[in-house]
mmCIF file of C-alpha atoms and ligand atoms in Angstrom:
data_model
loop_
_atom_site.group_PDB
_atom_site.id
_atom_site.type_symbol
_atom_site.label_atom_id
_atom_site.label_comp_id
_atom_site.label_asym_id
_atom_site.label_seq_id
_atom_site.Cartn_x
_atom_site.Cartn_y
_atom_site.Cartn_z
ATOM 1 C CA UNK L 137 -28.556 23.498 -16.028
ATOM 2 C CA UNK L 138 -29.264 25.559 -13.355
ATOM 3 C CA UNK L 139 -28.552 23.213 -10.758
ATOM 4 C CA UNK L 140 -24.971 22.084 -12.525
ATOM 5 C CA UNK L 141 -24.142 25.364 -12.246
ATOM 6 C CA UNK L 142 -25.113 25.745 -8.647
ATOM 7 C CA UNK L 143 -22.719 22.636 -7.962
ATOM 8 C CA UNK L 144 -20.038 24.059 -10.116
ATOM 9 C CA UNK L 145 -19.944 27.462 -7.755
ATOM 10 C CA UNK L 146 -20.473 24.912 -4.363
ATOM 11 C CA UNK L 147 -17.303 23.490 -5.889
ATOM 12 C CA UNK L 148 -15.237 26.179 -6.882
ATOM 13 C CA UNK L 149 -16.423 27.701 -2.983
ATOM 14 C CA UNK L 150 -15.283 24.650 -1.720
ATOM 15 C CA UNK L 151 -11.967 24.037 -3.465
ATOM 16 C CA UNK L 152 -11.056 27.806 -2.072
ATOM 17 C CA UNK L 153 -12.129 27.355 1.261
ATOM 18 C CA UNK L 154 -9.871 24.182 1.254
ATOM 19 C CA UNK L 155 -6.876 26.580 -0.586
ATOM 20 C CA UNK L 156 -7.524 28.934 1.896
ATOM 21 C CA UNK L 157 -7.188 26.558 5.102
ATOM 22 C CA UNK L 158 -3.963 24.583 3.259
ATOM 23 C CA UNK L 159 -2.665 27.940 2.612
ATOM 24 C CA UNK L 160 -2.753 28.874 6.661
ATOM 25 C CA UNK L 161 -1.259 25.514 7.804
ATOM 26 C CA UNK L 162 1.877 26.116 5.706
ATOM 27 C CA UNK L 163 1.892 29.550 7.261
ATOM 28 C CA UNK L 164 1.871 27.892 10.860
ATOM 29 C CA UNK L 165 4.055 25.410 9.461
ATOM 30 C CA UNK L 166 6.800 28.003 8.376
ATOM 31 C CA UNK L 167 6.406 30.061 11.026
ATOM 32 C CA UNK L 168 7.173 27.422 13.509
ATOM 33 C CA UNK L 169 10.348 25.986 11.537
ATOM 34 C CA UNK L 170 11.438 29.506 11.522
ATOM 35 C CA UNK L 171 11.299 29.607 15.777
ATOM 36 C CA UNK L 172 12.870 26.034 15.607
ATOM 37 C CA UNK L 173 15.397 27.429 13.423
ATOM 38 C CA UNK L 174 15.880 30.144 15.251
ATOM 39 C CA UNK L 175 16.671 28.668 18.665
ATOM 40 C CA UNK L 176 19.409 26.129 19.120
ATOM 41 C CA UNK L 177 19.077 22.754 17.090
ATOM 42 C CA UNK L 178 21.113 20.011 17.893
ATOM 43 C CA UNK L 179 23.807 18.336 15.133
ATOM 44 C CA UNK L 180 22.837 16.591 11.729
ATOM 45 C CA UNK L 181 21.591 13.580 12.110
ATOM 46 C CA UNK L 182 19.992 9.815 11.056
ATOM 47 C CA UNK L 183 16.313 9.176 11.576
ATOM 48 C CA UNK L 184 14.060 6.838 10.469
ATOM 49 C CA UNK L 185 10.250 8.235 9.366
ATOM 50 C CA UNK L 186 7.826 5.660 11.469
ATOM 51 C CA UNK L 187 4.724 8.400 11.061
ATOM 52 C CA UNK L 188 3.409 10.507 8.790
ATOM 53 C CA UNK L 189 1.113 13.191 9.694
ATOM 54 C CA UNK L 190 0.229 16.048 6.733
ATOM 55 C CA UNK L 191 2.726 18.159 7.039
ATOM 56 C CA UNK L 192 4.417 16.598 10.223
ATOM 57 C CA UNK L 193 6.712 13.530 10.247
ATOM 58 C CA UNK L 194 7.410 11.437 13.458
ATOM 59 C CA UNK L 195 10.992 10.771 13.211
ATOM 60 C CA UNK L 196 13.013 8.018 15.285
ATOM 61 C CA UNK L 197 16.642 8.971 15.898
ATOM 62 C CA UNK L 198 19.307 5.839 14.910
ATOM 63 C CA UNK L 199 22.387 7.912 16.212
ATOM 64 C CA UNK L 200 23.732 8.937 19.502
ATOM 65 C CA UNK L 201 22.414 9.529 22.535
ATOM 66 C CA UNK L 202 18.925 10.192 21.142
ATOM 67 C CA UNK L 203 18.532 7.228 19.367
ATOM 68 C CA UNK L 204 15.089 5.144 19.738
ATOM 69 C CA UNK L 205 13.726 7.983 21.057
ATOM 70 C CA UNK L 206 10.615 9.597 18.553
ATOM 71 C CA UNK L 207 10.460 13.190 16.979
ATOM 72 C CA UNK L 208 7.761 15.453 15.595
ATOM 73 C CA UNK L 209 9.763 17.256 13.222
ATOM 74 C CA UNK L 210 9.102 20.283 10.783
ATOM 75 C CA UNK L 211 9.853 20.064 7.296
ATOM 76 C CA UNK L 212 12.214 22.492 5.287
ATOM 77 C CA UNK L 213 10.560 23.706 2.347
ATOM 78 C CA UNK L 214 11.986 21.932 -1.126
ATOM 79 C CA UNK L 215 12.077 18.435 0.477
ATOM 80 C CA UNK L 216 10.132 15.689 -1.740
ATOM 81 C CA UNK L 217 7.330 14.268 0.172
ATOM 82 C CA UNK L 218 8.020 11.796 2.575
ATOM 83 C CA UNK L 219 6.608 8.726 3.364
ATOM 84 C CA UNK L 220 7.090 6.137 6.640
ATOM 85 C CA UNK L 221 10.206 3.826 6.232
ATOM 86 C CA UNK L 222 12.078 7.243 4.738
ATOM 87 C CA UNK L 223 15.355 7.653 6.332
ATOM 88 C CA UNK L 224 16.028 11.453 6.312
ATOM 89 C CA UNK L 225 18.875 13.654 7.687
ATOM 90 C CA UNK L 226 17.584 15.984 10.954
ATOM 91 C CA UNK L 227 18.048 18.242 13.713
ATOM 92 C CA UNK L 228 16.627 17.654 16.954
ATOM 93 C CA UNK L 229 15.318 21.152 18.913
ATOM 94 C CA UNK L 230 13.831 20.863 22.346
ATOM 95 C CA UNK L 231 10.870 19.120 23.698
ATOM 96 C CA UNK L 232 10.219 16.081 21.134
ATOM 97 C CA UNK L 233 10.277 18.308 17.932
ATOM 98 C CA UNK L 234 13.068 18.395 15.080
ATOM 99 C CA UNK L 235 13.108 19.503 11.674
ATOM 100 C CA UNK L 236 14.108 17.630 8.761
ATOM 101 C CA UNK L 237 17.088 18.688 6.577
ATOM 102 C CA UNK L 238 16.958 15.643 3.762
ATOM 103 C CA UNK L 239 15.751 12.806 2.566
ATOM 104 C CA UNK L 240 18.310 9.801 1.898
ATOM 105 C CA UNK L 241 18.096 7.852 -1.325
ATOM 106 C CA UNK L 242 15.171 4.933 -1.080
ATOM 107 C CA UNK L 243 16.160 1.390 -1.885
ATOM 108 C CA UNK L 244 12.273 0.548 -2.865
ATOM 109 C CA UNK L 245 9.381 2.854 -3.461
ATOM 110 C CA UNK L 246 5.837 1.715 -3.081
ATOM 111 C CA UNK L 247 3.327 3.330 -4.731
ATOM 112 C CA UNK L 248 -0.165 3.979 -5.508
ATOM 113 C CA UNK L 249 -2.086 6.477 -7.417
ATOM 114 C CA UNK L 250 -4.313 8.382 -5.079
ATOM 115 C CA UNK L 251 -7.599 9.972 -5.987
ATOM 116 C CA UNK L 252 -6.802 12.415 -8.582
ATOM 117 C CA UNK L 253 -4.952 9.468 -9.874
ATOM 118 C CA UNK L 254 -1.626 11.182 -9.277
ATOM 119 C CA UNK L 255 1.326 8.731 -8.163
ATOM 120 C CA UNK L 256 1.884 8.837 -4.682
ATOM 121 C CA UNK L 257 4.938 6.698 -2.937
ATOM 122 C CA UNK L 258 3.140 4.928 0.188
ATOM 123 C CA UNK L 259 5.914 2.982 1.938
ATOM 124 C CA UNK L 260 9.935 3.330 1.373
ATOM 125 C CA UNK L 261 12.871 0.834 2.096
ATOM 126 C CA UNK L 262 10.437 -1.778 2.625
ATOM 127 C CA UNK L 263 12.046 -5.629 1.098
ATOM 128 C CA UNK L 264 8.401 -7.364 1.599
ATOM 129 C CA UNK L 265 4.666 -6.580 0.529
ATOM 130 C CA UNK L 266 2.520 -8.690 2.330
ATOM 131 C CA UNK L 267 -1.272 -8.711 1.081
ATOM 132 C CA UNK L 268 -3.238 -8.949 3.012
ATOM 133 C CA UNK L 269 -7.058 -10.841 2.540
ATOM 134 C CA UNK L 270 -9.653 -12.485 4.566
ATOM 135 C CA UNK L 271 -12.959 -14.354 4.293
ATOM 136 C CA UNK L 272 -14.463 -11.727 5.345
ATOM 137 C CA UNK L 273 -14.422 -8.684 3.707
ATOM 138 C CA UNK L 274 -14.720 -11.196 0.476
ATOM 139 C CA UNK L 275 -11.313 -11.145 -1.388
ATOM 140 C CA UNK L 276 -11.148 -9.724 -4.956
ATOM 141 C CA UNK L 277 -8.640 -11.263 -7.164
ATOM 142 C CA UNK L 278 -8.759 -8.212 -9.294
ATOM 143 C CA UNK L 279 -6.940 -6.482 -6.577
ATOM 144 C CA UNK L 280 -4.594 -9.258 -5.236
ATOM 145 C CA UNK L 281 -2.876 -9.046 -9.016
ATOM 146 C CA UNK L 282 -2.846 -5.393 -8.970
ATOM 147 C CA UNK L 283 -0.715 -5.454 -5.909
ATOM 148 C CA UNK L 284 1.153 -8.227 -7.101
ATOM 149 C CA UNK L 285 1.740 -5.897 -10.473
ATOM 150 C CA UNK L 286 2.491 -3.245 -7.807
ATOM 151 C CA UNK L 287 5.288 -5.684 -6.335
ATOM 152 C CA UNK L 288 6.766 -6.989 -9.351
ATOM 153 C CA UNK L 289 6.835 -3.324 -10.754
ATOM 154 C CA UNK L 290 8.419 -2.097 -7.436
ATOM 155 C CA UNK L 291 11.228 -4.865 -7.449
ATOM 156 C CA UNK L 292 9.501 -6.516 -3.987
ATOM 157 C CA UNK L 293 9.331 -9.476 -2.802
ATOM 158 C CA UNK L 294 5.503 -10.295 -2.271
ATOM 159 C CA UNK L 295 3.526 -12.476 0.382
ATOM 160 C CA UNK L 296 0.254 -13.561 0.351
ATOM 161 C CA UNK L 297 -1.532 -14.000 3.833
ATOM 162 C CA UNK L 298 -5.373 -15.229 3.852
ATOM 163 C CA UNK L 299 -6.275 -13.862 7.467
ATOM 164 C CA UNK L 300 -9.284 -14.897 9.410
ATOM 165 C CA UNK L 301 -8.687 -18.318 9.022
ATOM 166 C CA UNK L 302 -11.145 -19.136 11.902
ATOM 167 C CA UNK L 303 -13.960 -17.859 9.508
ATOM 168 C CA UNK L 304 -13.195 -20.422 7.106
ATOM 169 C CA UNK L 305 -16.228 -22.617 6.318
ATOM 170 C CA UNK L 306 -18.222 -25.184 4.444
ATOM 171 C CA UNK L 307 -20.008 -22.179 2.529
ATOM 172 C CA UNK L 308 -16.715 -19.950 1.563
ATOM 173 C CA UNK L 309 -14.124 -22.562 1.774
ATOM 174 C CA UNK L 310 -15.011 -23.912 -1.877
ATOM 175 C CA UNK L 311 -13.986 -20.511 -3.664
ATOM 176 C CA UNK L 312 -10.636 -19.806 -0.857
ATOM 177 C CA UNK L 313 -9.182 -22.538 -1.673
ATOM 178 C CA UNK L 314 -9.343 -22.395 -5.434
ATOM 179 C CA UNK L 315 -8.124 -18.824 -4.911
ATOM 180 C CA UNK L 316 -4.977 -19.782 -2.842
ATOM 181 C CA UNK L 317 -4.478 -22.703 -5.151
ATOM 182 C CA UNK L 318 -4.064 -19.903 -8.287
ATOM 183 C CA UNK L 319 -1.300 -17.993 -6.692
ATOM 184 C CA UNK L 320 0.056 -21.326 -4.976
ATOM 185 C CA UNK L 321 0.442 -22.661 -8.740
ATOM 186 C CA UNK L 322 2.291 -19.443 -9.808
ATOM 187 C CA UNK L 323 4.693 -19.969 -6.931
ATOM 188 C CA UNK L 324 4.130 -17.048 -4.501
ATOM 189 C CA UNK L 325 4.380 -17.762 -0.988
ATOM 190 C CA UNK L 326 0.816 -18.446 0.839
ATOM 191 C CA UNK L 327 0.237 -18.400 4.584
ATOM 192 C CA UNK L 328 -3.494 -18.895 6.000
ATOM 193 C CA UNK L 329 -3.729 -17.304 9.625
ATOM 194 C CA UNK L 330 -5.726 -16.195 12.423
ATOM 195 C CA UNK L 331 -5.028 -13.124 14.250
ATOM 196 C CA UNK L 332 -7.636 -13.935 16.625
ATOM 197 C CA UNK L 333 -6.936 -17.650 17.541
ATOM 198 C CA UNK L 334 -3.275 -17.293 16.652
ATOM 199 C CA UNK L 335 -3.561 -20.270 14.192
ATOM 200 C CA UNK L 336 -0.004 -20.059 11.906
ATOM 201 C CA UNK L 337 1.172 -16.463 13.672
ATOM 202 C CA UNK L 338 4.448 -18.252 14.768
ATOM 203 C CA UNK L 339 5.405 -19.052 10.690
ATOM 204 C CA UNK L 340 4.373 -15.865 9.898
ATOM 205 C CA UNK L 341 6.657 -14.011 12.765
ATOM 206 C CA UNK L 342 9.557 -16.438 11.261
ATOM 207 C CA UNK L 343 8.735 -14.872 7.493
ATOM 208 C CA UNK L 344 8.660 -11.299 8.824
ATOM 209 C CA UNK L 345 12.055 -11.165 11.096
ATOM 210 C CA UNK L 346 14.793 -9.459 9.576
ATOM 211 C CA UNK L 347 12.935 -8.077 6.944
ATOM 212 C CA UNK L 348 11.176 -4.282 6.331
ATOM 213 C CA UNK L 349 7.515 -6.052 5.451
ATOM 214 C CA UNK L 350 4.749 -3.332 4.814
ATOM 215 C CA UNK L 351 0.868 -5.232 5.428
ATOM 216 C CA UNK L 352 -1.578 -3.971 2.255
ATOM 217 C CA UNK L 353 -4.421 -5.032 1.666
ATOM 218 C CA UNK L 354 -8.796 -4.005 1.759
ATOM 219 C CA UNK L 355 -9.948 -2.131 4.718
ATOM 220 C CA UNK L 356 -11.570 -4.601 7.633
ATOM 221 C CA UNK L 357 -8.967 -7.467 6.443
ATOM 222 C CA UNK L 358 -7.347 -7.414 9.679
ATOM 223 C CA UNK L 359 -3.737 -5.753 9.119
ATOM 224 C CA UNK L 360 -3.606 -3.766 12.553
ATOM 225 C CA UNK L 361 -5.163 -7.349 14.244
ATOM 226 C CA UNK L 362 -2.069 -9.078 12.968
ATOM 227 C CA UNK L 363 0.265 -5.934 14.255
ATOM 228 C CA UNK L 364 -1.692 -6.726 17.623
ATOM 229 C CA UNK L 365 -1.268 -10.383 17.444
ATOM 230 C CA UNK L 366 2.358 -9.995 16.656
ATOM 231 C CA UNK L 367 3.456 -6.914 18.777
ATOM 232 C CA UNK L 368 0.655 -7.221 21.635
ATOM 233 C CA UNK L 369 2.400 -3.937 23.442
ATOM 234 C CA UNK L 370 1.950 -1.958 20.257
ATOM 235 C CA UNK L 371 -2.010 -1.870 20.936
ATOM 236 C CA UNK L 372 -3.269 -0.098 17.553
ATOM 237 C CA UNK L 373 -6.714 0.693 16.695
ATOM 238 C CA UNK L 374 -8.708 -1.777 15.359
ATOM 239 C CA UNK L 375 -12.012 -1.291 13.676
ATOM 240 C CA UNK L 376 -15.450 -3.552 13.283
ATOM 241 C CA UNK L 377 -16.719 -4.181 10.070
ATOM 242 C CA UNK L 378 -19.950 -2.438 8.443
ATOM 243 C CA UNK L 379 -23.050 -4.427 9.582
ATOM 244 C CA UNK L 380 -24.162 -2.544 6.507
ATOM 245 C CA UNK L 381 -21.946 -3.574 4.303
ATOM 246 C CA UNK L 382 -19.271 -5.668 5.265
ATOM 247 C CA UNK L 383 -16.641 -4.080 4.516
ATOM 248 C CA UNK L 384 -14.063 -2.691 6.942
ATOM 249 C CA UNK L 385 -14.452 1.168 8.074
ATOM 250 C CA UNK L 386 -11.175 2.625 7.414
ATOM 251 C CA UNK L 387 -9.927 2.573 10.816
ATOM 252 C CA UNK L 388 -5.816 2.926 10.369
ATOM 253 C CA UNK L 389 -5.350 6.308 8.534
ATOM 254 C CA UNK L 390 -1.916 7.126 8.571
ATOM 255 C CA UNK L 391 0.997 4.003 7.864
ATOM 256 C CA UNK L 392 3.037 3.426 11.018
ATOM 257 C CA UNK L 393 6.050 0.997 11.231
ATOM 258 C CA UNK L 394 7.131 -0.760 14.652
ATOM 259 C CA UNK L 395 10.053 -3.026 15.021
ATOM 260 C CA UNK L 396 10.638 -6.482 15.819
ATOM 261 C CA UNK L 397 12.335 -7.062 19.267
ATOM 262 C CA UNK L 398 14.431 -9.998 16.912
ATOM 263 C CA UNK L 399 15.088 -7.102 14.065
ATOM 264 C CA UNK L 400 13.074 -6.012 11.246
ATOM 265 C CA UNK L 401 10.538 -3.530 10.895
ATOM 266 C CA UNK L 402 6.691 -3.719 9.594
ATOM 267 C CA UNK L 403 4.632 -1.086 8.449
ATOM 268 C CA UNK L 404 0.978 -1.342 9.320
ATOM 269 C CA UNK L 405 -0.652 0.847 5.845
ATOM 270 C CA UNK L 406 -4.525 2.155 5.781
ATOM 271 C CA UNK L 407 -6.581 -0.128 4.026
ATOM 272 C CA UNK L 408 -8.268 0.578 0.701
ATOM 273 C CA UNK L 409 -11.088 0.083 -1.435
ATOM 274 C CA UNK L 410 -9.712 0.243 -5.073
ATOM 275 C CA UNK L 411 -6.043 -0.385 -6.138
ATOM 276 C CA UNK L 412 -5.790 1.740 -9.979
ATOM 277 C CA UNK L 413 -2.613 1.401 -11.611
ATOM 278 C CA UNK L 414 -2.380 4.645 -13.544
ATOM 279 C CA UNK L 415 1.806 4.828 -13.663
ATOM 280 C CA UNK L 416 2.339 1.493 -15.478
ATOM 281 C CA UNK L 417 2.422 0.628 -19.264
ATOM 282 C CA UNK L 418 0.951 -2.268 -20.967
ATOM 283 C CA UNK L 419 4.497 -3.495 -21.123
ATOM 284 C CA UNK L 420 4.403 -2.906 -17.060
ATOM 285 C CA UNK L 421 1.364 -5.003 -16.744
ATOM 286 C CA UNK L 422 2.820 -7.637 -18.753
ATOM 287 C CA UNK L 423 5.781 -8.444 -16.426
ATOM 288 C CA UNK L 424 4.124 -8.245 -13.464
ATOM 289 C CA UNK L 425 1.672 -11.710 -14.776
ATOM 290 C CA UNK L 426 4.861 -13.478 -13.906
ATOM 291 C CA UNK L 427 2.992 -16.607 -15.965
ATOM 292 C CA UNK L 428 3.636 -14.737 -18.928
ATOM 293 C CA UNK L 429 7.531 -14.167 -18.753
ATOM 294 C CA UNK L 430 8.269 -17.298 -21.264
ATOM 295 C CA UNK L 431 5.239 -16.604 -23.699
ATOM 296 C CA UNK L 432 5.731 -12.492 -23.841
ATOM 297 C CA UNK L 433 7.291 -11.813 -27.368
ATOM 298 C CA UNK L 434 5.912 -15.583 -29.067
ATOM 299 C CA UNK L 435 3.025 -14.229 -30.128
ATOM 300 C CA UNK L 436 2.743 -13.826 -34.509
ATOM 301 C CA UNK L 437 2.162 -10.278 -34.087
ATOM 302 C CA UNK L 438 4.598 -8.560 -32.174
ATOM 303 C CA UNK L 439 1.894 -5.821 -31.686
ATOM 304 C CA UNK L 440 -0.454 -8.641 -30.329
ATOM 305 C CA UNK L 441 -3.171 -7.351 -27.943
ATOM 306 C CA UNK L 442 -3.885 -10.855 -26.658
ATOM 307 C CA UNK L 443 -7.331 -10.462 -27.446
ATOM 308 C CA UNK L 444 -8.379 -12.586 -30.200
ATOM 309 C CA UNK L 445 -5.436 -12.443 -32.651
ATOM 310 C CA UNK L 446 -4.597 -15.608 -34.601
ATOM 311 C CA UNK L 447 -1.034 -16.877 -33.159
ATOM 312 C CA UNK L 448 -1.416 -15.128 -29.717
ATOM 313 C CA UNK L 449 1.164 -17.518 -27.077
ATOM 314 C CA UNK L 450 -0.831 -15.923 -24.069
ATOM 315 C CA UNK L 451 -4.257 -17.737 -25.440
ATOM 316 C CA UNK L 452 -2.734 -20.817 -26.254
ATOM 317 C CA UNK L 453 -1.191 -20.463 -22.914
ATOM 318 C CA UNK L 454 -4.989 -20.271 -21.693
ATOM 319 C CA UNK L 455 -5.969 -23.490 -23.607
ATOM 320 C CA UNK L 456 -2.814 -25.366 -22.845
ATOM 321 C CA UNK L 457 -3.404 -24.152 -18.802
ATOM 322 C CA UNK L 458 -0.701 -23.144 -18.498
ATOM 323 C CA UNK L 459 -2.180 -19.373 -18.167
ATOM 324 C CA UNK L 460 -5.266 -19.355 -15.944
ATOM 325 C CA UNK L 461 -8.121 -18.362 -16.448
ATOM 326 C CA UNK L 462 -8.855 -15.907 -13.426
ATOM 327 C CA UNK L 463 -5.540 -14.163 -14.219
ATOM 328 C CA UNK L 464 -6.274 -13.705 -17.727
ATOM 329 C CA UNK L 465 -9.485 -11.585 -16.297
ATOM 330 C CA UNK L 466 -7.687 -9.858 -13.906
ATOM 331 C CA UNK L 467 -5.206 -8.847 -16.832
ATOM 332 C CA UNK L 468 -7.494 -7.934 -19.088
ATOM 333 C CA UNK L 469 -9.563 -5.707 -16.570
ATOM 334 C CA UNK L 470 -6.045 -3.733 -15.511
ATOM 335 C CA UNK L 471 -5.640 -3.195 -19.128
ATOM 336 C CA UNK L 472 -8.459 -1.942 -19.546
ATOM 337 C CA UNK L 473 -8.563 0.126 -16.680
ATOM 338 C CA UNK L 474 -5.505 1.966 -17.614
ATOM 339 C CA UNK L 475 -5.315 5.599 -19.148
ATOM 340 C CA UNK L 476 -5.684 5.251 -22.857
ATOM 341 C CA UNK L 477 -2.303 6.699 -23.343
ATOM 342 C CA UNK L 478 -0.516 3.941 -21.713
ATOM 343 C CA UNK L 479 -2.209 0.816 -23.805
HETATM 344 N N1 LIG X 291 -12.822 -13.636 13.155
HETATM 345 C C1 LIG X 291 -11.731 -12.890 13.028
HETATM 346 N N2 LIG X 291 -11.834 -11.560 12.979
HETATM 347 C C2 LIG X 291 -10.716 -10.834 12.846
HETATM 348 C C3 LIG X 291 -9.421 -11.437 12.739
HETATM 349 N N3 LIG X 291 -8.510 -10.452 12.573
HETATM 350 C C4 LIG X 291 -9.190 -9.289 12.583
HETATM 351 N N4 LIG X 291 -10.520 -9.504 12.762
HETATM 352 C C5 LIG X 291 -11.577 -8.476 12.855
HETATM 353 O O1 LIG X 291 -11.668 -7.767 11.626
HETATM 354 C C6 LIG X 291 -12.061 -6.403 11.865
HETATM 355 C C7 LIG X 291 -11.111 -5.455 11.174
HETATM 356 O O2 LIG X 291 -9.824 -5.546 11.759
HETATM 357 P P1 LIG X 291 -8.695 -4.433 11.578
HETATM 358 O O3 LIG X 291 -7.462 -5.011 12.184
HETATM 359 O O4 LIG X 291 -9.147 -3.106 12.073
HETATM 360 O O5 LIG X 291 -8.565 -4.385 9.979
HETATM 361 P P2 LIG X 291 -7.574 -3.491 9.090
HETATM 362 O O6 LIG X 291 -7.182 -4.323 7.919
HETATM 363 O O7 LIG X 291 -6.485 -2.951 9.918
HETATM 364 O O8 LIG X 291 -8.542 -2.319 8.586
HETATM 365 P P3 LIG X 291 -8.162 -0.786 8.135
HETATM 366 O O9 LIG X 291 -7.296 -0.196 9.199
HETATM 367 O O10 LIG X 291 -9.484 -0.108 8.022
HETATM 368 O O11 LIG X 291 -7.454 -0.911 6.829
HETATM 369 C C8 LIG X 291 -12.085 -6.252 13.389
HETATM 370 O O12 LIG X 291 -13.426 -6.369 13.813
HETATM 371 C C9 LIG X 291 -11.252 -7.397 13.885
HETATM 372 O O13 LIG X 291 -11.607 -7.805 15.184
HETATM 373 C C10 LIG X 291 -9.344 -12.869 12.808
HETATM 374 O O14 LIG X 291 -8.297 -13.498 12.732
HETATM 375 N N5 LIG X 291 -10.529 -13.531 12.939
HETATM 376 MG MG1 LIG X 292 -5.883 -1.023 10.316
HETATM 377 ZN ZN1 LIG X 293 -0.659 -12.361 -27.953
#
């Protein structure tokens, strides 16, 4: 008891000294929009959000004289939060920093709950989700149909890339391929790769060009390799894997996006561990199995749970095949992982 409350207190110190610090950074913040403000800006303007720092944005100007060239900028108070592919309305001051006057409407959102499981956009404008898996760290299914929910949900097209494909052997190839034979079978577009040995990079630049394609995907999977292997001038961090535990180290902590010298843009994201779906209903879920589209509303009960009720189309979907088996897990685990409210 004693101890619980002890934590409690460390907490509650904590959580001020945190309000306390957040509380002085907006202070700096303001105070230096209100010198930027005060001196001479330059006209309204286009930019494009390729960096996204706290409360700092690095803007690239698409108008004018400026244009290519990359801004820090300030942000006005009352602006929603912005996220890299944003385009946004600014003011250039002098020196490299600008402020940011408003957001422009987003053509796609994607988004992710983040650890108070409170939606949080991650990437906007982009027309392609790439996700992004490897041999090594081992690929979870689970989370390749969450993003896939993610995409569907979103309205984006979605690619599946196996990197590492030089790491492919007689031990894990087995298990690979049935995996990119289950999302082969549902239609989505598979591409096996090495960023390393440059094994299928050429198809891959031909997918990407003239598209906005954000790379997702587990921490370690290679994402800011493939940026590497693709834009070798770029030169972003890339991090080992845990001899501990295999699994990548979090190396990429802010999303970036870089363009294509033949157009398009791609948006290198920080990888994750877990992929919850807490802003989508049952309903949500449904349409994102894309399997399910002709047997959703056959069932004998329209209130069917797909569980174990008499008449259900999705399990004689199952038995016929025609739904497979690994999905059906996956489905049932993001059902069940979602807040009761939304079941
Ligand atoms: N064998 C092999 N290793 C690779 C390949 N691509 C990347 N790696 C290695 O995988 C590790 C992780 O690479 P990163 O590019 O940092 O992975 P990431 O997905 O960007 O990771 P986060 O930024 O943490 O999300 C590094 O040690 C890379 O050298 C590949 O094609 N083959
Ligand atoms: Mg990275
Ligand atoms: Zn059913």
């Amino acid at each position: 008891m004693a101890k619980r409350q002890l934590n409690r207190r460390q907490n509650w110190r904590i959580e001020k000294i945190q309000g306390e610090r957040a509380a002085r950074a907006a202070k700096r913040e303001s105070q230096a929009l209100e010198t930027l403000e005060g001196g001479d800006l330059g006209p309204e303007q286009t930019g494009l959000v390729i960096a996204h720092f706290g409360v700092q944005v690095e803007v690239e100007a698409q108008e004018g004289e400026l244009s290519g060239q990359v801004f820090r900028c300030h942000l006005r108070a009352n602006l929603p939060a912005l996220v890299t592919g944003d385009k946004v309305v600014w003011r250039a001051g002098n020196q490299g920093i600008g402020v940011i006057v408003a957001q422009l409407p987003r053509s796609t959102e994607l988004c992710r709950p983040d650890s108070r499981g409170q939606l949080k956009p991650v990437a906007a404008n982009v027309d392609l989700i790439v996700i992004v898996f490897a041999p090594m760290p081992e690929p979870h299914a689970n989370l390749i149909d969450r993003y896939l929910v993610a995409a569907e949900h979103a309205g984006i097209r979605p690619l599946l890339l196996l990197n590492k494909f030089d790491l492919i052997d007689d031990q894990n190839a087995p298990a690979l391929n049935a995996l990119l034979e289950v999302y082969r079978t549902l239609g989505y577009p598979v591409l096996e790769v090495s960023a390393h040995h440059g094994n299928g990079m050429q198809n891959l630049q031909d997918q990407l060009d003239g598209h906005i394609s954000v790379f997702v995907g587990q921490s370690g999977v290679g994402k800011s390799s493939l940026v590497n292997s693709l834009l070798p001038e770029v030169g972003t961090r890339v991090g080992p894997l845990s001899e501990y535990s295999g699994q990548g180290t979090h190396t990429t902590t802010t999303a970036r996006l870089f363009h294509f010298p033949r157009g398009g843009d791609l948006i290198d994201s920080p990888g994750i561990r877990e992929f919850g779906l807490g802003h989508v209903s049952r309903a949500d879920v449904e349409a994102g199995f894309i399997e399910f589209n002709d047997l959703l509303g056959r069932c004998r009960f329209r209130d069917c749970k797909h569980d174990r009720e008499p008449g259900c189309a999705l399990l004689q979907g199952l038995a016929d095949g025609r739904v497979q088996q690994q999905r059906m897990n996956s489905y049932r685990s993001i059902i069940a992982s979602l807040p009761e409210s939304s079941h």
